[in-house]
Amino acid sequence: MICFEHVSFSYTEGHPVLKDLNFAIRDGESVGLIGANGSGKSTLLRVLLGLLPHRGSVRVDELEVEKENLREVRRRLGLVLQNSDSQMFMPTVAEDMMFGLLNYGMSREEAEERTDEVLKKLGLTELKRRHNHRISGGEKRMAAIATILAMDPDTMLMDEPTSALDPYNRRVVINSIKSLSNTKLIASHDLDMILDTCSRVILLGGGRIAADGPASEILQNRTLLESNRLELPLRYQR
Amino acid sequence: MDKIDRAALELREMDELAAMKSPVHFMHPITKLIITISYILTVVSYGKYDLSGLLIMALYPLFLFSLSGISMGICFRKMRVVLPLVCAVGLFNPFFDRTPLFSFGGIVISGGVVSMITLMLKGVLCLQASFLLAATTSMDSLCAALRRLHVPMLMVTLLLLTYRYVSVMVQEVSIMTTAYKLRAPGQRGIHISAWGSFLGQLLLRSMDRAEELYASMQLRGFDGSFRYAEGKKAGFPDYLWAVLLPIVFLLLRKYNLAELTGRLLMSAGS
């Protein structure tokens, strides 16, 4: 369970990016976080992970997101970054996947086993020994998801998981996201993908929650979306 | 592929070399680190005229190149920028030190020439040993080894992040120069008037990227320790090599093997 209570954040004094946010995400929910550029989607994810300081209360399974709890909080949450190059910093895919597992005390054998298991689940077994700089953008995005999935987080946080992907790879990523049973919080502009993968949507506008409700309702509300500099998903535009 | 992309690729190739499989790669990182440090210290300690003694030390990198399966050509190719600098170190010695040392086929060789060659050789051997260490050990394993040797965490983390930061910076330089070139056709390099903003932007962009990368490490449990890089435990052969090779280097330093062999051959001949 993720809980935001009166959460605010500003990069510079007097210009809040997040203003008094209140919401909760229950275990197993798939939530899409949408909003125009600069609406605070990525910032919200960073606040949740304790990468940015905040005012108010952010809790993950009753653990307050604060310095003493960060290690445990981050073990429960896994963030797939928008830029896979920043996520994949080890030489090979397998080493990248094992990085987090070994840091959290898993033995090398167990980590290897877990890595194999996740790669097999995502159909990426052939990537295991490949060097990160030799794989394509789509493969890298899938590998980035695999590195987080390997850690078996309770909640997957994804920042623009389908950006800069061709239609085929986009579909592969969407199908993979759909197959995950974890709680999901996905920040994206790709509203069709959000519609495919999320049952609930939180719409951020001007640092506040402009709407929070079922994806099928919010994503069909042209007036609401357009007033927040968004458009209807393509499938509703016909 | 332009020069910057090639540089980035070469940097990553070191990771590929380190991922190869050979007896040298399988050796424990601490063992390799100890051997390399003792080798470099031994090489550096040779006197400026002790060329014959130093030549024997060239056997170590030769042996390691053949054992690791890494070609010496790769080493020279990757060090092509540094090598001329290393070689330039003793370039003026022949002008300052004209003391005749010996004659060879009627040509008098001065102390300056010998010391120049000795200095160059020392530089090349040290570079080769460092290259072999980096090419057979991943940076993370190397950092783990340094931590095991109680090198302060701050220094080791700094080393690791610098290594990661360099590749991030090279990527950013590549993106920015491409963007510049596309809007400045026919221009060679970056015009001096754009240097200030180019460097400023580069610093800001690469800092952002480096920060993101560090965040990604932190989010996966990195706290400055290198548990993830500690592979197999050091075994008896690792300890043996870590003790044996430095002793061999010391013996070679103390007793000039080339000279001894020469004397032996001379006395056998007479």
XYZ file of N, CA and C in Angstrom, chain B residues 45-257:
639
model
N 61.851 0.908 -9.705
C 63.030 0.988 -8.836
C 64.361 0.734 -9.567
N 64.296 0.300 -10.811
C 65.548 0.036 -11.532
C 66.311 1.332 -11.753
N 67.650 1.253 -11.682
C 68.506 2.420 -11.908
C 68.419 2.885 -13.361
N 68.828 4.142 -13.609
C 68.637 4.684 -14.959
C 69.537 4.053 -16.017
N 70.631 3.389 -15.576
C 71.493 2.722 -16.567
C 71.267 1.210 -16.590
N 70.340 0.745 -15.763
C 70.175 -0.714 -15.591
C 69.257 -1.307 -16.670
N 69.599 -1.065 -17.894
C 68.746 -1.511 -19.001
C 68.706 -3.028 -19.124
N 69.874 -3.654 -18.963
C 69.915 -5.120 -19.132
C 69.047 -5.820 -18.090
N 69.071 -5.287 -16.858
C 68.254 -5.883 -15.799
C 66.763 -5.688 -16.089
N 66.445 -4.528 -16.615
C 65.044 -4.185 -16.870
C 64.429 -5.024 -18.002
N 65.278 -5.363 -18.952
C 64.769 -6.122 -20.108
C 64.103 -7.432 -19.699
N 64.659 -8.054 -18.656
C 64.086 -9.327 -18.180
C 62.642 -9.124 -17.709
N 62.389 -7.918 -17.151
C 61.042 -7.649 -16.624
C 59.989 -7.618 -17.739
N 60.432 -7.474 -18.961
C 59.485 -7.453 -20.088
C 58.828 -8.824 -20.285
N 59.441 -9.848 -19.671
C 58.870 -11.195 -19.821
C 57.481 -11.298 -19.183
N 57.283 -10.569 -18.072
C 56.010 -10.680 -17.346
C 54.806 -10.276 -18.208
N 54.827 -9.066 -18.800
C 53.662 -8.729 -19.658
C 53.547 -9.663 -20.859
N 54.690 -10.078 -21.414
C 54.630 -10.997 -22.566
C 53.912 -12.280 -22.176
N 54.303 -12.801 -21.022
C 53.716 -14.038 -20.512
C 52.211 -13.860 -20.280
N 51.855 -12.721 -19.680
C 50.443 -12.465 -19.369
C 49.600 -12.265 -20.631
N 50.176 -11.597 -21.625
C 49.445 -11.405 -22.882
C 49.116 -12.768 -23.496
N 50.099 -13.650 -23.508
C 49.843 -14.945 -24.150
C 48.879 -15.779 -23.321
N 48.962 -15.671 -21.994
C 48.107 -16.479 -21.120
C 46.657 -15.980 -21.122
N 46.484 -14.660 -21.247
C 45.131 -14.096 -21.159
C 44.403 -14.122 -22.501
N 45.155 -14.326 -23.581
C 44.523 -14.342 -24.904
C 44.254 -12.945 -25.436
N 44.775 -11.936 -24.748
C 44.596 -10.549 -25.216
C 45.813 -10.190 -26.062
N 45.549 -9.628 -27.226
C 46.695 -9.351 -28.100
C 47.401 -8.066 -27.671
N 48.717 -8.083 -27.853
C 49.504 -6.926 -27.454
C 49.139 -5.717 -28.337
N 48.680 -6.033 -29.542
C 48.283 -4.972 -30.465
C 47.162 -4.119 -29.889
N 46.199 -4.800 -29.236
C 45.077 -4.055 -28.633
C 45.617 -3.073 -27.602
N 46.580 -3.561 -26.812
C 47.166 -2.719 -25.763
C 47.794 -1.472 -26.385
N 48.614 -1.669 -27.413
C 49.280 -0.509 -28.036
C 48.267 0.402 -28.717
N 47.225 -0.207 -29.303
C 46.213 0.605 -29.980
C 45.465 1.488 -28.966
N 45.142 0.887 -27.817
C 44.387 1.651 -26.823
C 45.258 2.692 -26.127
N 46.573 2.448 -26.162
C 47.456 3.383 -25.442
C 48.186 4.314 -26.395
N 47.689 4.386 -27.607
C 48.408 5.179 -28.613
C 48.522 6.655 -28.263
N 47.606 7.140 -27.448
C 47.661 8.557 -27.063
C 48.692 8.772 -25.956
N 48.765 7.815 -25.041
C 49.651 7.979 -23.883
C 51.089 7.616 -24.217
N 51.256 6.620 -25.088
C 52.604 6.108 -25.358
C 53.592 7.190 -25.808
N 53.233 8.058 -26.743
C 54.198 9.093 -27.133
C 54.621 9.966 -25.951
N 53.680 10.218 -25.041
C 54.012 11.039 -23.863
C 55.028 10.312 -22.989
N 54.755 9.002 -22.803
C 55.662 8.187 -21.991
C 57.046 8.170 -22.632
N 57.059 8.003 -23.944
C 58.338 7.917 -24.649
C 59.058 9.268 -24.657
N 58.280 10.334 -24.561
C 58.890 11.671 -24.618
C 59.617 12.033 -23.329
N 59.319 11.254 -22.263
C 59.876 11.601 -20.947
C 61.407 11.705 -20.976
N 62.067 10.735 -21.588
C 63.533 10.734 -21.529
C 64.202 11.263 -22.787
N 63.421 11.925 -23.607
C 63.903 12.320 -24.944
C 65.123 13.238 -24.914
N 65.229 14.037 -23.857
C 66.339 15.001 -23.823
C 67.562 14.468 -23.076
N 67.439 13.282 -22.485
C 68.577 12.730 -21.736
C 69.866 12.663 -22.552
N 69.851 12.239 -23.835
C 71.117 12.144 -24.598
C 71.841 13.496 -24.718
N 71.084 14.580 -24.616
C 71.732 15.901 -24.736
C 72.393 16.331 -23.428
N 71.813 15.893 -22.319
C 72.351 16.341 -21.031
C 73.407 15.391 -20.482
N 73.243 14.108 -20.746
C 74.178 13.120 -20.183
C 74.981 12.505 -21.322
N 76.177 13.042 -21.523
C 76.992 12.568 -22.648
C 78.120 11.651 -22.189
N 78.101 11.230 -20.923
C 79.146 10.349 -20.406
C 79.155 9.039 -21.193
N 80.299 8.678 -21.812
C 80.329 7.407 -22.551
C 80.168 6.232 -21.585
N 79.298 5.343 -21.941
C 79.040 4.206 -21.036
C 79.689 2.931 -21.566
N 79.493 2.675 -22.812
C 80.157 1.535 -23.464
C 80.126 1.761 -24.965
N 80.883 0.944 -25.671
C 80.834 1.084 -27.139
C 80.274 -0.201 -27.734
N 79.562 -0.038 -28.791
C 78.910 -1.192 -29.432
C 79.231 -1.126 -30.915
N 80.075 -2.079 -31.344
C 80.499 -2.094 -32.761
C 81.179 -0.792 -33.148
N 81.982 -0.256 -32.235
C 82.727 0.968 -32.527
C 81.939 2.237 -32.268
N 80.654 2.103 -31.994
C 79.838 3.309 -31.696
C 79.766 3.490 -30.173
N 80.145 4.673 -29.753
C 80.114 4.947 -28.311
C 78.673 5.292 -27.900
N 78.206 4.555 -26.907
C 76.842 4.805 -26.409
C 76.964 5.610 -25.113
N 76.319 6.755 -25.094
C 76.405 7.594 -23.883
C 75.376 7.161 -22.843
N 75.648 7.610 -21.620
C 74.725 7.304 -20.522
C 73.330 7.849 -20.811
N 73.269 8.991 -21.494
C 71.978 9.622 -21.808
C 71.110 8.740 -22.681
N 71.739 8.075 -23.649
C 70.964 7.197 -24.552
C 70.400 6.018 -23.760
N 71.272 5.437 -22.921
C 70.825 4.271 -22.139
C 69.698 4.681 -21.183
N 69.896 5.825 -20.505
C 68.858 6.234 -19.539
C 67.552 6.581 -20.269
N 67.665 7.124 -21.482
C 66.451 7.425 -22.254
C 65.678 6.131 -22.562
N 66.419 5.144 -23.063
C 65.754 3.865 -23.401
C 65.189 3.219 -22.137
N 65.956 3.285 -21.049
C 65.476 2.686 -19.789
C 64.172 3.348 -19.338
N 64.164 4.673 -19.392
C 62.957 5.398 -18.968
C 61.750 5.038 -19.841
N 62.011 4.999 -21.156
C 60.906 4.661 -22.079
C 60.387 3.256 -21.789
N 61.335 2.346 -21.603
C 60.944 0.957 -21.353
C 60.152 0.833 -20.048
N 60.621 1.561 -19.029
C 59.911 1.536 -17.739
C 58.457 1.986 -17.943
N 58.317 3.078 -18.668
C 56.980 3.613 -18.923
C 56.107 2.614 -19.657
N 56.672 2.029 -20.701
C 55.887 1.081 -21.508
C 55.502 -0.141 -20.667
N 56.445 -0.656 -19.891
C 56.155 -1.850 -19.081
C 55.083 -1.559 -18.024
N 55.173 -0.391 -17.398
C 54.170 -0.043 -16.377
C 52.793 0.110 -17.018
N 52.770 0.733 -18.196
C 51.495 0.887 -18.897
C 50.907 -0.466 -19.261
N 51.776 -1.341 -19.758
C 51.296 -2.678 -20.154
C 50.732 -3.423 -18.945
N 51.444 -3.338 -17.812
C 50.974 -4.048 -16.609
C 49.622 -3.485 -16.159
N 49.481 -2.159 -16.204
C 48.207 -1.542 -15.792
C 47.098 -1.934 -16.757
N 47.442 -1.925 -18.052
C 46.440 -2.309 -19.057
C 45.976 -3.746 -18.817
N 46.949 -4.622 -18.572
C 46.591 -6.032 -18.369
C 45.693 -6.212 -17.153
N 45.967 -5.432 -16.112
C 45.108 -5.509 -14.920
C 43.680 -5.063 -15.278
N 43.589 -3.923 -15.984
C 42.258 -3.394 -16.323
C 41.536 -4.268 -17.339
N 42.310 -4.902 -18.227
C 41.682 -5.695 -19.287
C 41.301 -7.102 -18.830
N 41.800 -7.495 -17.670
C 41.448 -8.854 -17.207
C 40.586 -8.809 -15.936
N 40.296 -7.602 -15.470
C 39.498 -7.466 -14.243
C 38.472 -6.356 -14.459
N 37.212 -6.625 -14.128
C 36.210 -5.563 -14.306
C 36.445 -4.475 -13.268
N 36.018 -3.272 -13.588
C 36.229 -2.143 -12.674
C 35.577 -2.406 -11.323
N 34.422 -3.060 -11.346
C 33.729 -3.328 -10.082
C 34.511 -4.319 -9.209
N 35.085 -5.338 -9.860
C 35.887 -6.305 -9.097
C 37.137 -5.637 -8.554
N 37.687 -4.748 -9.358
C 38.884 -4.023 -8.937
C 38.582 -3.158 -7.711
N 37.426 -2.514 -7.758
C 37.031 -1.670 -6.627
C 36.782 -2.533 -5.386
N 36.167 -3.693 -5.605
C 35.933 -4.603 -4.474
C 37.272 -5.014 -3.872
N 38.264 -5.275 -4.748
C 39.596 -5.675 -4.276
C 40.235 -4.537 -3.474
N 40.092 -3.331 -3.963
C 40.670 -2.177 -3.255
C 40.045 -2.016 -1.874
N 38.721 -2.258 -1.799
C 38.046 -2.153 -0.499
C 38.551 -3.232 0.448
N 38.774 -4.437 -0.117
C 39.295 -5.537 0.724
C 40.685 -5.201 1.257
N 41.409 -4.386 0.493
C 42.739 -3.976 0.941
C 42.665 -2.717 1.816
N 41.445 -2.399 2.233
C 41.176 -1.283 3.151
C 41.502 0.090 2.580
N 41.419 0.225 1.279
C 41.512 1.560 0.681
C 40.209 2.264 1.058
N 40.271 3.538 1.508
C 39.046 4.208 1.991
C 37.893 4.150 0.982
N 36.688 3.950 1.542
C 35.496 3.797 0.707
C 35.297 4.998 -0.221
N 35.574 6.188 0.320
C 35.363 7.408 -0.462
C 36.196 7.373 -1.749
N 37.458 6.951 -1.604
C 38.345 6.922 -2.770
C 37.882 5.891 -3.803
N 37.488 4.725 -3.283
C 37.084 3.646 -4.185
C 35.788 4.005 -4.920
N 34.833 4.555 -4.154
C 33.562 4.950 -4.777
C 33.813 6.027 -5.826
N 34.723 6.929 -5.492
C 35.072 8.000 -6.421
C 35.656 7.420 -7.712
N 36.506 6.417 -7.546
C 37.134 5.775 -8.712
C 36.055 5.131 -9.599
N 35.143 4.400 -8.939
C 34.094 3.705 -9.686
C 33.181 4.701 -10.407
N 32.787 5.729 -9.681
C 31.860 6.692 -10.287
C 32.543 7.499 -11.387
N 33.844 7.755 -11.217
C 34.569 8.458 -12.279
C 34.563 7.615 -13.541
N 34.809 6.323 -13.357
C 34.821 5.408 -14.499
C 33.460 5.430 -15.208
N 32.402 5.368 -14.403
C 31.067 5.395 -15.000
C 30.787 6.774 -15.610
N 31.242 7.820 -14.910
C 30.982 9.185 -15.352
C 31.665 9.456 -16.688
N 32.877 8.910 -16.863
C 33.608 9.153 -18.114
C 32.785 8.658 -19.301
N 32.227 7.461 -19.187
C 31.478 6.943 -20.333
C 30.192 7.742 -20.570
N 29.572 8.193 -19.466
C 28.371 9.026 -19.604
C 28.734 10.333 -20.304
N 29.883 10.905 -19.904
C 30.303 12.179 -20.473
C 30.626 12.024 -21.958
N 31.292 10.921 -22.282
C 31.644 10.687 -23.688
C 30.366 10.570 -24.528
N 29.360 9.891 -23.980
C 28.072 9.770 -24.697
C 27.462 11.140 -24.942
N 27.488 11.973 -23.896
C 26.904 13.311 -24.030
C 27.680 14.151 -25.041
N 29.021 14.027 -25.000
C 29.840 14.773 -25.973
C 29.451 14.346 -27.379
N 29.272 13.044 -27.557
C 28.919 12.509 -28.867
C 27.585 13.101 -29.351
N 26.582 13.102 -28.466
C 25.262 13.631 -28.846
C 25.369 15.122 -29.190
N 26.098 15.853 -28.351
C 26.176 17.303 -28.556
C 26.972 17.666 -29.804
N 28.068 16.954 -30.047
C 28.860 17.287 -31.250
C 28.080 16.935 -32.519
N 27.316 15.841 -32.466
C 26.499 15.484 -33.636
C 25.483 16.595 -33.903
N 24.804 17.037 -32.821
C 23.808 18.102 -32.969
C 24.466 19.372 -33.518
N 25.682 19.653 -33.057
C 26.401 20.855 -33.510
C 26.765 20.728 -34.999
N 27.353 19.586 -35.332
C 27.833 19.375 -36.713
C 26.694 19.483 -37.716
N 25.531 18.946 -37.332
C 24.390 18.954 -38.252
C 23.917 20.381 -38.560
N 24.209 21.290 -37.623
C 23.797 22.668 -37.854
C 24.971 23.567 -38.238
N 26.150 22.945 -38.430
C 27.309 23.727 -38.856
C 28.031 22.952 -39.953
N 27.375 22.784 -41.092
C 27.983 21.964 -42.138
C 29.282 22.588 -42.661
N 30.243 21.712 -42.928
C 31.509 22.165 -43.503
C 32.471 22.747 -42.490
N 32.008 22.864 -41.247
C 32.894 23.438 -40.232
C 33.711 22.331 -39.573
N 34.991 22.597 -39.389
C 35.833 21.586 -38.729
C 35.833 21.850 -37.227
N 35.423 20.868 -36.471
C 35.401 21.025 -35.012
C 34.351 22.032 -34.558
N 34.502 22.430 -33.303
C 33.531 23.371 -32.728
C 34.174 24.753 -32.666
N 33.474 25.730 -33.174
C 34.038 27.076 -33.233
C 34.315 27.594 -31.824
N 35.406 28.317 -31.708
C 35.845 28.789 -30.386
C 34.764 29.602 -29.664
N 33.933 30.295 -30.440
C 32.890 31.122 -29.804
C 31.839 30.258 -29.085
N 31.765 28.985 -29.464
C 30.744 28.113 -28.853
C 31.312 27.273 -27.710
N 32.626 27.342 -27.499
C 33.245 26.480 -26.488
C 32.652 26.664 -25.101
N 32.474 27.912 -24.704
C 31.985 28.191 -23.353
C 30.642 27.543 -23.096
N 29.686 27.830 -23.978
C 28.343 27.286 -23.761
C 28.348 25.765 -23.947
N 29.198 25.293 -24.875
C 29.274 23.850 -25.131
C 29.744 23.118 -23.865
N 30.826 23.646 -23.273
C 31.361 22.989 -22.074
C 30.391 23.107 -20.901
N 29.759 24.270 -20.786
C 28.785 24.465 -19.703
C 27.633 23.488 -19.828
N 27.091 23.396 -21.027
C 25.985 22.466 -21.286
C 26.409 21.026 -21.035
N 27.625 20.721 -21.496
C 28.144 19.358 -21.324
C 28.209 19.008 -19.837
N 28.719 19.941 -19.050
C 28.843 19.701 -17.617
C 27.463 19.468 -16.999
N 26.517 20.335 -17.334
C 25.182 20.218 -16.748
C 24.503 18.914 -17.177
N 24.599 18.631 -18.479
C 23.931 17.422 -18.991
C 24.550 16.157 -18.425
N 25.891 16.132 -18.404
C 26.513 14.900 -17.924
C 26.319 14.758 -16.413
N 26.218 15.898 -15.702
C 25.942 15.803 -14.259
C 24.546 15.228 -14.021
N 23.594 15.673 -14.834
C 22.231 15.135 -14.725
C 22.234 13.634 -14.958
N 22.932 13.234 -16.030
C 22.985 11.808 -16.362
C 23.680 11.019 -15.252
N 24.797 11.591 -14.755
C 25.549 10.890 -13.705
C 24.694 10.751 -12.452
N 23.923 11.797 -12.150
C 23.055 11.768 -10.980
C 21.992 10.672 -11.126
N 21.447 10.579 -12.339
C 20.412 9.583 -12.614
C 20.983 8.172 -12.472
N 22.206 8.044 -12.981
C 22.875 6.750 -12.908
C 23.148 6.358 -11.446
N 23.594 7.337 -10.664
C 23.868 7.071 -9.255
C 22.566 6.723 -8.530
N 21.496 7.443 -8.897
C 20.189 7.147 -8.286
C 19.797 5.708 -8.605
N 20.049 5.311 -9.852
C 19.710 3.948 -10.250
C 20.500 2.926 -9.425
N 21.748 3.253 -9.123
C 22.555 2.354 -8.283
C 21.993 2.314 -6.863
N 21.688 3.494 -6.331
C 21.155 3.568 -4.967
C 19.849 2.804 -4.836
N 18.986 2.941 -5.859
C 17.676 2.297 -5.802
C 17.784 0.780 -5.808
N 18.938 0.284 -6.258
C 19.125 -1.167 -6.232
C 20.109 -1.570 -5.139
N 20.084 -0.778 -4.071
C 20.769 -1.200 -2.846
C 22.237 -0.841 -2.738
N 22.786 -0.038 -3.669
C 24.200 0.298 -3.566
C 24.405 1.276 -2.409
N 25.288 0.897 -1.473
C 25.538 1.780 -0.329
C 27.038 2.026 -0.151
N 27.790 1.813 -1.209
C 29.234 2.065 -1.122
C 30.027 0.790 -0.911
N 29.344 -0.297 -0.550
C 30.060 -1.564 -0.423
C 29.963 -2.297 -1.763
N 30.836 -3.256 -1.945
C 30.923 -3.886 -3.260
C 30.580 -5.379 -3.193
N 29.528 -5.666 -2.427
C 29.105 -7.065 -2.300
C 28.837 -7.676 -3.671
N 28.260 -6.886 -4.559
C 27.868 -7.414 -5.864
C 29.051 -7.782 -6.744
N 30.217 -7.205 -6.413
C 31.376 -7.444 -7.286
C 32.309 -8.507 -6.721
N 32.005 -8.953 -5.499
C 32.890 -9.955 -4.910
C 32.528 -11.319 -5.463
N 33.397 -11.843 -6.274
C 33.138 -13.130 -6.902
C 33.581 -14.254 -6.000
N 34.311 -15.186 -6.588
C 34.762 -16.347 -5.811
C 35.782 -15.909 -4.759
N 35.874 -16.724 -3.712
C 36.854 -16.429 -2.666
C 38.239 -16.798 -3.186
N 39.240 -16.112 -2.645
C 40.612 -16.421 -3.073
C 40.990 -17.825 -2.618
N 41.551 -18.614 -3.527
C 41.953 -19.970 -3.182
C 43.460 -20.057 -3.003
N 43.928 -21.290 -2.772
C 45.377 -21.482 -2.538
C 46.220 -20.964 -3.709
N 45.856 -21.265 -4.968
C 46.684 -20.760 -6.080
C 46.765 -19.232 -6.101
N 45.653 -18.575 -5.718
C 45.664 -17.104 -5.701
C 46.672 -16.580 -4.672
N 46.638 -17.207 -3.466
C 47.601 -16.785 -2.431
C 49.025 -17.068 -2.901
N 49.190 -18.238 -3.513
C 50.525 -18.655 -3.963
C 51.103 -17.649 -4.951
N 50.283 -17.296 -5.967
C 50.759 -16.331 -6.967
C 51.035 -14.971 -6.347
N 50.158 -14.578 -5.403
C 50.307 -13.253 -4.767
C 51.611 -13.153 -3.982
N 52.108 -14.310 -3.513
C 53.366 -14.303 -2.755
C 54.546 -14.576 -3.695
N 54.346 -15.558 -4.564
C 55.454 -16.033 -5.406
C 55.949 -14.972 -6.400
N 55.029 -14.382 -7.129
C 55.458 -13.445 -8.179
C 56.194 -12.210 -7.630
N 55.675 -11.570 -6.563
C 56.464 -10.452 -6.015
C 57.866 -10.884 -5.583
N 57.994 -12.117 -5.056
C 59.330 -12.610 -4.670
C 60.205 -12.743 -5.919
N 59.618 -13.298 -6.979
C 60.369 -13.441 -8.241
C 60.825 -12.063 -8.739
N 59.914 -11.089 -8.665
C 60.276 -9.728 -9.111
C 61.439 -9.188 -8.282
N 61.370 -9.425 -6.959
C 62.442 -8.940 -6.077
C 63.770 -9.592 -6.422
N 63.711 -10.911 -6.655
C 64.940 -11.649 -7.005
C 65.516 -11.127 -8.315
N 64.620 -10.900 -9.279
C 65.086 -10.382 -10.579
C 65.689 -8.987 -10.416
N 65.131 -8.259 -9.464
C 65.648 -6.896 -9.221
C 67.028 -6.967 -8.572
N 67.158 -7.928 -7.656
C 68.424 -8.040 -6.913
C 69.528 -8.640 -7.776
N 69.186 -9.680 -8.485
C 70.199 -10.355 -9.324
C 69.864 -10.120 -10.793
N 70.819 -9.519 -11.483
C 70.605 -9.223 -12.900
C 70.745 -10.522 -13.706
N 69.651 -11.094 -14.043
C 69.638 -12.408 -14.701
C 70.367 -12.369 -16.046
